[in-house]
XYZ file of C-alpha atoms in Angstrom:
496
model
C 7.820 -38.636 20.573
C 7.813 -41.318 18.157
C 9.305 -40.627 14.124
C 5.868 -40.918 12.965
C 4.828 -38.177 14.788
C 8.051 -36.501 14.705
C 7.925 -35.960 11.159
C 4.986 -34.676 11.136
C 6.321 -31.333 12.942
C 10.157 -31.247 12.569
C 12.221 -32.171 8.898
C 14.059 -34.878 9.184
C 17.110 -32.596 9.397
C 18.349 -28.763 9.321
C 19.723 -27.609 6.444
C 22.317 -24.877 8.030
C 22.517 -21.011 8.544
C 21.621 -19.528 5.187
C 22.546 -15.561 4.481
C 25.466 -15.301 6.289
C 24.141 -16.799 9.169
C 22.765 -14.916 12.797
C 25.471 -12.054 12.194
C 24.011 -11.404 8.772
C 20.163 -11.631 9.786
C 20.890 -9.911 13.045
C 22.168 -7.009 11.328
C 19.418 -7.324 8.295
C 16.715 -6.311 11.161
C 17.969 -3.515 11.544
C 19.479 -2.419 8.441
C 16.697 -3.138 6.163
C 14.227 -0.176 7.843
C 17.340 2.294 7.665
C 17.510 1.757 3.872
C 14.304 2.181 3.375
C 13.845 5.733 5.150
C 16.694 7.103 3.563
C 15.358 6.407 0.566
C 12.524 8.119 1.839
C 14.301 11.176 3.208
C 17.204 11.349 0.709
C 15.302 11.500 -2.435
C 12.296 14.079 -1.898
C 10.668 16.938 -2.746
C 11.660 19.607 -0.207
C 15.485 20.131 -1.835
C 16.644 17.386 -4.056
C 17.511 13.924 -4.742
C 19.856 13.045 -3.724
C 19.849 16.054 -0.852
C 21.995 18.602 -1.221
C 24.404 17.949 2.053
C 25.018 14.218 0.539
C 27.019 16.140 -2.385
C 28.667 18.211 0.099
C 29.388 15.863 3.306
C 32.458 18.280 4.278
C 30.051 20.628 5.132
C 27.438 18.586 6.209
C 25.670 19.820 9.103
C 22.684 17.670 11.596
C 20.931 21.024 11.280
C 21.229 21.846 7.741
C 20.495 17.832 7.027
C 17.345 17.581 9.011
C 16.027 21.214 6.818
C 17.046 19.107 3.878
C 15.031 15.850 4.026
C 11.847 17.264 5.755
C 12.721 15.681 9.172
C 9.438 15.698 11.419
C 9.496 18.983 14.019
C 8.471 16.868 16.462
C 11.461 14.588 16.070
C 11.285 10.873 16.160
C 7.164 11.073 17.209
C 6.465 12.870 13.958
C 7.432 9.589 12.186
C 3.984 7.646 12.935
C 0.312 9.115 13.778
C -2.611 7.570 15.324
C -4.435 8.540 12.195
C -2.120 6.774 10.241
C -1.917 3.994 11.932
C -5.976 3.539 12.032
C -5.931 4.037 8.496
C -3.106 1.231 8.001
C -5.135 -0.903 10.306
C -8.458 -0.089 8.226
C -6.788 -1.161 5.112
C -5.290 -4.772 6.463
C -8.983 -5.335 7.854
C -10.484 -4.205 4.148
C -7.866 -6.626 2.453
C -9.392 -9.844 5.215
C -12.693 -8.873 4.402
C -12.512 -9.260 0.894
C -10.972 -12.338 1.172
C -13.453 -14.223 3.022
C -16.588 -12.028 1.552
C -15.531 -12.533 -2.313
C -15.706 -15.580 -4.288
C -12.446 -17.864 -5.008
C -10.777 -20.804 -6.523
C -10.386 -22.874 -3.584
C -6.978 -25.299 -4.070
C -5.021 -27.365 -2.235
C -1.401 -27.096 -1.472
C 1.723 -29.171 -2.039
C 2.190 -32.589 0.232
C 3.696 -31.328 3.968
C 5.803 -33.462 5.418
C 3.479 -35.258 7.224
C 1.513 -36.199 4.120
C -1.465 -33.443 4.733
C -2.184 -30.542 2.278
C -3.802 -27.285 3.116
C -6.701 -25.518 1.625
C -5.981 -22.151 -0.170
C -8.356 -19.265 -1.244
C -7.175 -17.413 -3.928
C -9.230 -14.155 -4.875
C -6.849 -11.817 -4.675
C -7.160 -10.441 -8.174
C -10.987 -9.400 -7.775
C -10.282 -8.269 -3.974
C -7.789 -5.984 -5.577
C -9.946 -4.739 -8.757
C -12.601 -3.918 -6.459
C -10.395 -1.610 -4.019
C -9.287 0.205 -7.500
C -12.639 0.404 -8.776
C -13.563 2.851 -5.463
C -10.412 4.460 -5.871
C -11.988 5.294 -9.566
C -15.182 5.960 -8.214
C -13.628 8.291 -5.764
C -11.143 10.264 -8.234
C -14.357 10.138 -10.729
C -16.254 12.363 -8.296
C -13.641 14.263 -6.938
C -10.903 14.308 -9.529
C -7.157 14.921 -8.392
C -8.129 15.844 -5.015
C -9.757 12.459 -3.804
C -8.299 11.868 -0.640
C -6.977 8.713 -1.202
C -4.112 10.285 -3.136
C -3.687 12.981 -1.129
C -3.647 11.070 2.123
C -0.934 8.776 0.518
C 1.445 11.482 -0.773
C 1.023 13.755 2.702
C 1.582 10.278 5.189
C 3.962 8.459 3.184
C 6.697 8.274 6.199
C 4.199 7.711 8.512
C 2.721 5.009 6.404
C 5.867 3.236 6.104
C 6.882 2.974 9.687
C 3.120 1.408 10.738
C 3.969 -0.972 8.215
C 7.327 -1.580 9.617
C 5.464 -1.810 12.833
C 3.265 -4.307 11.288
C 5.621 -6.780 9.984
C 7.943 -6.422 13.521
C 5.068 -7.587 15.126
C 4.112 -10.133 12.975
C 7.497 -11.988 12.811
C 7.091 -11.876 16.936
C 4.158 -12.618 17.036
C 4.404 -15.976 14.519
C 7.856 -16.940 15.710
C 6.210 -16.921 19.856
C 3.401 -18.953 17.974
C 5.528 -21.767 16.654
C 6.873 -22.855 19.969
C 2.687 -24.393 20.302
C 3.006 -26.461 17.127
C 2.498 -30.041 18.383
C 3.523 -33.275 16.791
C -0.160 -35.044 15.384
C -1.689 -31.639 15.624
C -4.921 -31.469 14.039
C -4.620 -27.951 11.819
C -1.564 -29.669 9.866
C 1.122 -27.490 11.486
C 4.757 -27.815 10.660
C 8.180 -26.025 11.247
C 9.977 -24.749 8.327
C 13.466 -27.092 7.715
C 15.688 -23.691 8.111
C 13.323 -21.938 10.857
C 14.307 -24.114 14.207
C 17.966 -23.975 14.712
C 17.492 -22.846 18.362
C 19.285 -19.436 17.374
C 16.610 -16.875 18.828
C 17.618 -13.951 15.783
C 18.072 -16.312 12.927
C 14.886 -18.262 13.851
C 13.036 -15.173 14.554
C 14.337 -13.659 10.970
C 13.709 -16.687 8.854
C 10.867 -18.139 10.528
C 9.975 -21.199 12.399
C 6.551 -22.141 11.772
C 6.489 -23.159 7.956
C 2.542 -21.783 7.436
C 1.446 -20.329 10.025
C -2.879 -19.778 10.441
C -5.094 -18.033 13.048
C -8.527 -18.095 13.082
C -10.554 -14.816 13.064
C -14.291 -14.600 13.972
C -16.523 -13.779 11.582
C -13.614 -13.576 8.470
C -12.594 -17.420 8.962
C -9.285 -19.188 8.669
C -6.483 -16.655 7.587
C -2.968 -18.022 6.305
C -0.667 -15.441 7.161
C 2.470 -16.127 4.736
C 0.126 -16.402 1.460
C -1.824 -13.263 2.720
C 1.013 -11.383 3.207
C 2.670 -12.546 -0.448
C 0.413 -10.923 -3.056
C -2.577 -8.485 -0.701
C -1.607 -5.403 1.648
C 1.573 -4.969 -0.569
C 1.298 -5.776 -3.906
C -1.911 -3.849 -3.900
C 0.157 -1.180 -1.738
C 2.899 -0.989 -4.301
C -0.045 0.163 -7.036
C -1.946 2.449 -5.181
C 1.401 4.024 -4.289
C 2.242 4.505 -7.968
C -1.204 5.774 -8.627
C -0.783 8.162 -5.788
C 2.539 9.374 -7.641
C 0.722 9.583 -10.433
C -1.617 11.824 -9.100
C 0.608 14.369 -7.235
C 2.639 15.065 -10.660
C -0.661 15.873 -12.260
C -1.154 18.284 -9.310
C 2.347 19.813 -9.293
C 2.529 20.264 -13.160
C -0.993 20.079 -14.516
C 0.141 17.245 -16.706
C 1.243 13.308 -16.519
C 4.777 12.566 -18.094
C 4.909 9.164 -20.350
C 7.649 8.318 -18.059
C 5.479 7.929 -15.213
C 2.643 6.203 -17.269
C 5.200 3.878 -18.457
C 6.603 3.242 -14.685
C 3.093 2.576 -13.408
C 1.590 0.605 -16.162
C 4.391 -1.796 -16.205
C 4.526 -2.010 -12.399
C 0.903 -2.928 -12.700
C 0.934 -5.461 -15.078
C 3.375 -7.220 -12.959
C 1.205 -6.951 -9.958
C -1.826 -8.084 -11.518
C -0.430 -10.623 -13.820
C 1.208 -12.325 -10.343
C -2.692 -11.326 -8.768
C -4.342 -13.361 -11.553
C -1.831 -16.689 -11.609
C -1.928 -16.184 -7.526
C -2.344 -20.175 -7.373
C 1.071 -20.404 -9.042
C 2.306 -19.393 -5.450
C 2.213 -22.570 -4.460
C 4.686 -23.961 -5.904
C 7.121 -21.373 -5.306
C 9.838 -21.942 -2.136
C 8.480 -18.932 -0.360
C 5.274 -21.113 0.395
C 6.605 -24.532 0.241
C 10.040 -23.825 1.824
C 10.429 -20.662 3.864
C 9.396 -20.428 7.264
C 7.462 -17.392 7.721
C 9.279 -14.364 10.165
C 10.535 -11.190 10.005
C 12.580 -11.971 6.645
C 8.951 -12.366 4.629
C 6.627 -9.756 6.882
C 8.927 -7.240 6.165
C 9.889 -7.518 2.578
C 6.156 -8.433 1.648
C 4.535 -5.045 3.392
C 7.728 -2.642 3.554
C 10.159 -3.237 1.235
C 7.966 -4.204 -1.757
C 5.112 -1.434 -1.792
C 8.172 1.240 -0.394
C 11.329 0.578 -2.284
C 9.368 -0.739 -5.801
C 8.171 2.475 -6.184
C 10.896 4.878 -5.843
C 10.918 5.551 -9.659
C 7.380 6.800 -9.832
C 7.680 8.841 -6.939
C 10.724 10.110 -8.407
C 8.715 11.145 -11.333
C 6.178 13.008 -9.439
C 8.672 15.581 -8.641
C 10.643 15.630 -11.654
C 8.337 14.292 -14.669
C 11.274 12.630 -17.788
C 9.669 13.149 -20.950
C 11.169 10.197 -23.184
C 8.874 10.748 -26.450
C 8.043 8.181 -28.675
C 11.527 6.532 -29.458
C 12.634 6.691 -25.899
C 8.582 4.813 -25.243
C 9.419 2.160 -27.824
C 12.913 1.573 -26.438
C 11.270 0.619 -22.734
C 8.348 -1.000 -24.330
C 10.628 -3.661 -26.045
C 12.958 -3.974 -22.635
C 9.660 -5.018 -21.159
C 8.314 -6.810 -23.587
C 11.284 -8.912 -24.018
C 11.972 -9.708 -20.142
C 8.191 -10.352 -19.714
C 7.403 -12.586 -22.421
C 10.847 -14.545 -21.372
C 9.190 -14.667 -17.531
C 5.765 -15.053 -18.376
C 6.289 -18.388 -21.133
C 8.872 -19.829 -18.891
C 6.667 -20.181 -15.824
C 3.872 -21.032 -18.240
C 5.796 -23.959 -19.218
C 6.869 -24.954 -16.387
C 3.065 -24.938 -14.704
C 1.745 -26.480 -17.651
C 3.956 -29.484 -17.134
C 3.386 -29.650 -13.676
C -0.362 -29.981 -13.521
C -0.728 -31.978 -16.918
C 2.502 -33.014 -18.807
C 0.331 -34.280 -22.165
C -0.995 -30.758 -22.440
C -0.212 -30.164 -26.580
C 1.266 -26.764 -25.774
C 4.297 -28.622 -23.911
C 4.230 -32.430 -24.670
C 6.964 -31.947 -27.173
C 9.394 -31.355 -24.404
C 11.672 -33.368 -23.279
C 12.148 -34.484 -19.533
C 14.513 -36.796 -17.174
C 13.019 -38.780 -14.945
C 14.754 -38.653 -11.099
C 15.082 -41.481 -8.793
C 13.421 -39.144 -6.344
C 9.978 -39.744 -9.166
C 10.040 -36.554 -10.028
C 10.402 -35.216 -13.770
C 13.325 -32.411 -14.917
C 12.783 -30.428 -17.868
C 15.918 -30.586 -20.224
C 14.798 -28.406 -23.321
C 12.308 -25.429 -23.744
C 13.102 -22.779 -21.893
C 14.066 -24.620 -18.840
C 16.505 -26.348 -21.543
C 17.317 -22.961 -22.240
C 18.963 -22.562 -18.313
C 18.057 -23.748 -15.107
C 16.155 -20.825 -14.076
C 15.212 -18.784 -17.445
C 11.991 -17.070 -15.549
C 14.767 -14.844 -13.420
C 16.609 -13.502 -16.542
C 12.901 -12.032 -17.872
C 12.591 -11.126 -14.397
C 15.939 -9.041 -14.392
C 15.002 -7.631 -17.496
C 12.061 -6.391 -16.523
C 13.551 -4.492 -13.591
C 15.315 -2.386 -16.122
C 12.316 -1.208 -17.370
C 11.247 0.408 -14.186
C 14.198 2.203 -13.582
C 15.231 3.194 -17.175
C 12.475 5.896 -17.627
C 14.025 8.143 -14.912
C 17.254 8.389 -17.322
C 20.013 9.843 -15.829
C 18.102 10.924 -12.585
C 18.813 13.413 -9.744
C 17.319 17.072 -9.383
C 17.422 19.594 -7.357
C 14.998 22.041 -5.861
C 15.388 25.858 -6.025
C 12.725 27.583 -4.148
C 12.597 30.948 -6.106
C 10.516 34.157 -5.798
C 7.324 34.812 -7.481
C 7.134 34.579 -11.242
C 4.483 34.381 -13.997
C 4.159 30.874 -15.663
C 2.193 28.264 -16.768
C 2.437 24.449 -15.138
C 4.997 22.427 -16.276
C 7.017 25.193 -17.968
C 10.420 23.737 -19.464
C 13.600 25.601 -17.209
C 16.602 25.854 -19.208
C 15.610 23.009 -21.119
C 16.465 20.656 -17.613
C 14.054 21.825 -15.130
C 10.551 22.665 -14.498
C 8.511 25.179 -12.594
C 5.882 23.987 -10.307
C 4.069 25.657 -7.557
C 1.024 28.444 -7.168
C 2.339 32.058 -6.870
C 5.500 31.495 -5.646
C 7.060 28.760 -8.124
C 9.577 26.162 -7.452
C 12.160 24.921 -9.666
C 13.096 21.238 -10.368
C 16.599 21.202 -12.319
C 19.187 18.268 -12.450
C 22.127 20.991 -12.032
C 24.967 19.061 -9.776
C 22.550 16.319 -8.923
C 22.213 14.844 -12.738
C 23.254 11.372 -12.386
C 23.601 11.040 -8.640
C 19.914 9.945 -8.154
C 20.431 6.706 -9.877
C 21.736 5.659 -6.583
C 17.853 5.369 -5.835
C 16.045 5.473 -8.873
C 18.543 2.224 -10.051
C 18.740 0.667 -6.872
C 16.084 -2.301 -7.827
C 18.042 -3.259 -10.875
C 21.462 -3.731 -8.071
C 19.282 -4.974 -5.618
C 17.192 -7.655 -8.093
C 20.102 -8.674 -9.285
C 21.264 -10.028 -6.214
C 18.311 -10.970 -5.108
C 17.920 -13.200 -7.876
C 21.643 -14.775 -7.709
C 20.916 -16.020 -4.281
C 17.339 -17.328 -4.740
C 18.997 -18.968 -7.672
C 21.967 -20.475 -4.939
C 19.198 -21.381 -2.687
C 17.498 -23.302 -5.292
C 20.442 -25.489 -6.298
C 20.778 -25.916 -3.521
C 17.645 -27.425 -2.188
C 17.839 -29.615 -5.882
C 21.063 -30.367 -5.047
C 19.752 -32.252 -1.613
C 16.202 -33.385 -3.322
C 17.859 -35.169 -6.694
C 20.883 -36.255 -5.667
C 23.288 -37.533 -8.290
C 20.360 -37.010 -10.766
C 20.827 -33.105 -10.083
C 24.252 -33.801 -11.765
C 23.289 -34.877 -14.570
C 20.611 -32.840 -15.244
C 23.619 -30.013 -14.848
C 25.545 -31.699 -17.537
C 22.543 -31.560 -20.115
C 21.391 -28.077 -18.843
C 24.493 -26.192 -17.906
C 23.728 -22.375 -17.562
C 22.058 -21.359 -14.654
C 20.289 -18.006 -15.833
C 21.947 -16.429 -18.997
C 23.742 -18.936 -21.157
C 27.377 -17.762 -21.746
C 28.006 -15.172 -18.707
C 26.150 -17.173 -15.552
């Protein structure tokens, strides 16, 4: 193989283990899906959240645990259908269909390696308004018991293991793939820089092939990785939210501001990232990551499934916050997004025309690599000021459940309306035979979950933030320093 042709498939050169390495990822495979169902089990509707047993682990019994969080009578088989699954299935194949039937900005991609760029269709904003506009259609006609929202509230286990199923087979499927990518090939295939270290797991969890494609008949030319970024999930993650929405309304025979604040702000962020989808491009996920297990599962699973534990804590135990408590999440929200929204805004402006008036003020350093470094603004501000308005914004999803955990009494028959305050802590839900929601010994021990973004974002963020100096680091050189001397901060000037 000559280095002409050898570029064209491998990187010059690996850049190392990253997240601790095949250990780490190894683990991560595994570790990943058992996080997400006991956030699915521990935090429910059956008897608390957090479950009762978890405050009393001394006399914590399998039995009494399994009563607690709902666990299937038919054991392990009870944890995926074949209705479920055809369902799942139905709504991957609705999401491919859209993209090839609808119209779209058509764009081309960052410069690979070998000096090719790939074609991208980006509709995914109208594909998604048009799956919630028969969702409307649907609840129009049939109100609260469309069975959209029923389906999603009654399957949601079973909906998140075909989705783990999903993305397992995915990242084998992809990572078997790679090992046909040929040096001159004509479809412009490459291997990601971190994806080919020969280490089956690592590989396997990272991802070798950087974009991978497959043909379908009839739909076209799919690209996996950017299909996967912003359609079955991020659209998943809303009609979750919705679902949550609905089932409170059902319970209660009213919708909380808490849970109109969760979804609406959960929304805007989906469909604000739905309407800039180009901007993907540019971001390392597409132009850096390989695409495996690491990306399959966090795009379909842990997104939609972990990103909306707060509404679906709501649905069971609706937070009234009134209008101060409103205005106090409005301006956390406000604040983080315009921060997010201007610095990326900035940033893209400069990128695709740097004499746009908005941001030809700014000033720049030119690298010896010919690229361009902005050095006031907001990326004067820090190095990465679109992850502190992204941080702030996770507060705003989580602070609306206050100080959460409840637990559920199952009482005998009583006479009262939907949504009757308990004690001033609780409420009553239920037909005949109410049940009661209070916080009791609970109050403050479901912040474990309902908070658990905010932790989780936060390092998330840190180490995307690592990974990025890092790959500047390599791409600048000795300019990278100085650009650190005139911008020191890396997200919040003063503390990081």
């Amino acid at each position: 193989m000559s280095e002409s042709t050898r570029k064209s498939v491998l990187p010059a050169k690996t850049h190392g283990y990253e997240f601790g390495g095949p250990p780490v990822v190894f683990a991560a495979s595994f570790v990943l899906p058992i996080i997400c169902y006991l956030a699915a089990f521990v935090c429910n509707d059956i008897s608390g959240c957090p479950v009762p047993s978890a405050l009393h682990l001394r006399s914590l019994t399998l039995l009494k645990l399994k009563e607690e969080v709902g666990w299937p009578h038919d054991g392990v088989r009870g944890l995926a259908s074949l209705k479920v699954t055809g369902f799942v299935l139905a709504y991957y194949f609705v999401s491919l269909i859209l993209q090839a039937a609808l119209p779209g900005i058509v764009q081309q991609g960052v410069q690979l390696r070998s000096g090719a760029r790939l074609e991208y269709k980006f509709n995914a904003f109208s594909s998604a308004v048009t799956v919630l506009l028969g969702a409307a259609v649907g609840t129009y006609l049939k109100g609260p018991d469309f069975a959209l929202w029923t389906f999603l509230w009654d399957n949601y286990t079973q909906l998140l293991t075909v989705n783990m199923v999903i993305a397992y087979a995915l990242a084998c499927f992809v990572y078997y793939r790679s090992f046909t990518v040929k040096a001159g090939n004509k479809h412009k295939r490459e291997l990601a820089a971190g994806g080919h270290t020969g280490n089956l797991a690592y590989d396997w969890f990272i991802g070798r092939e950087l974009n991978p494609r497959i043909t379908i008949p009839v739909i076209g030319t799919i690209d996996i990785k950017a299909f996967c970024e912003l359609r079955p999930g991020m659209l998943g993650w809303v009609l979750l939210d919705l679902a949550f929405v609905v089932h409170q309304y059902k319970l209660y025979g009213f919708v909380s501001d808490s849970i109109i604040l969760v979804t609406f702000f959960q929304s805007v962020y989906v469909f604000d990232a739905l309407w800039m989808e180009p901007a993907i491009l540019s971001t390392m996920d597409i132009t850096t990551d390989g695409f495996g297990f690491m990306l399959a599962f966090g795009d379909l699973v842990w997104l939609p499934f972990i990103y909306s534990l707060q509404a679906r804590y709501l649905s069971v135990y609706p937070v009234h916050l009134g209008l101060p408590g409103i205005a106090g999440v409005f301006a956390v929200q406000g604040l983080g997004y315009w921060i997010f929204r201007s610095a990326n805004n900035e940033k893209n402006r400069f990128r695709t025309n740097p004499k746009d008036p908005r941001i030809a003020h700014l000033q720049y350093m030119k690298t010896q690599s010919g690229g361009t470094l902005l050095t006031s603004g907001w990326w004067g501000f820090s190095r990465h000021p679109n992850y502190l308005g992204d941080f702030i914004m996770a507060w705003s999803y989580s602070l609306p459940t206050g100080i959460a955990g409840y637990v559920v009494k199952h009482g005998s028959p009583v006479v009262m309306s939907h949504g009757d305050m308990v004690d001033g802590e609780g409420v009553i839900s239920g037909g005949p035979v109410k049940q009661q929601v209070l916080q009791g010994e609970a109050r403050g021990w479901g912040m474990l979950i309902t908070y658990f973004y905010v932790l989780y974002f936060a390092i998330l963020l840190i180490h995307r933030e690592m990974r990025d100096e890092e790959a500047c680091k390599k791409k600048y050189g000795k300019d990278w320093e100085k650009y650190q001397e005139k911008v020191r901060w890396r997200i919040l000037p003063g503390i990081y």
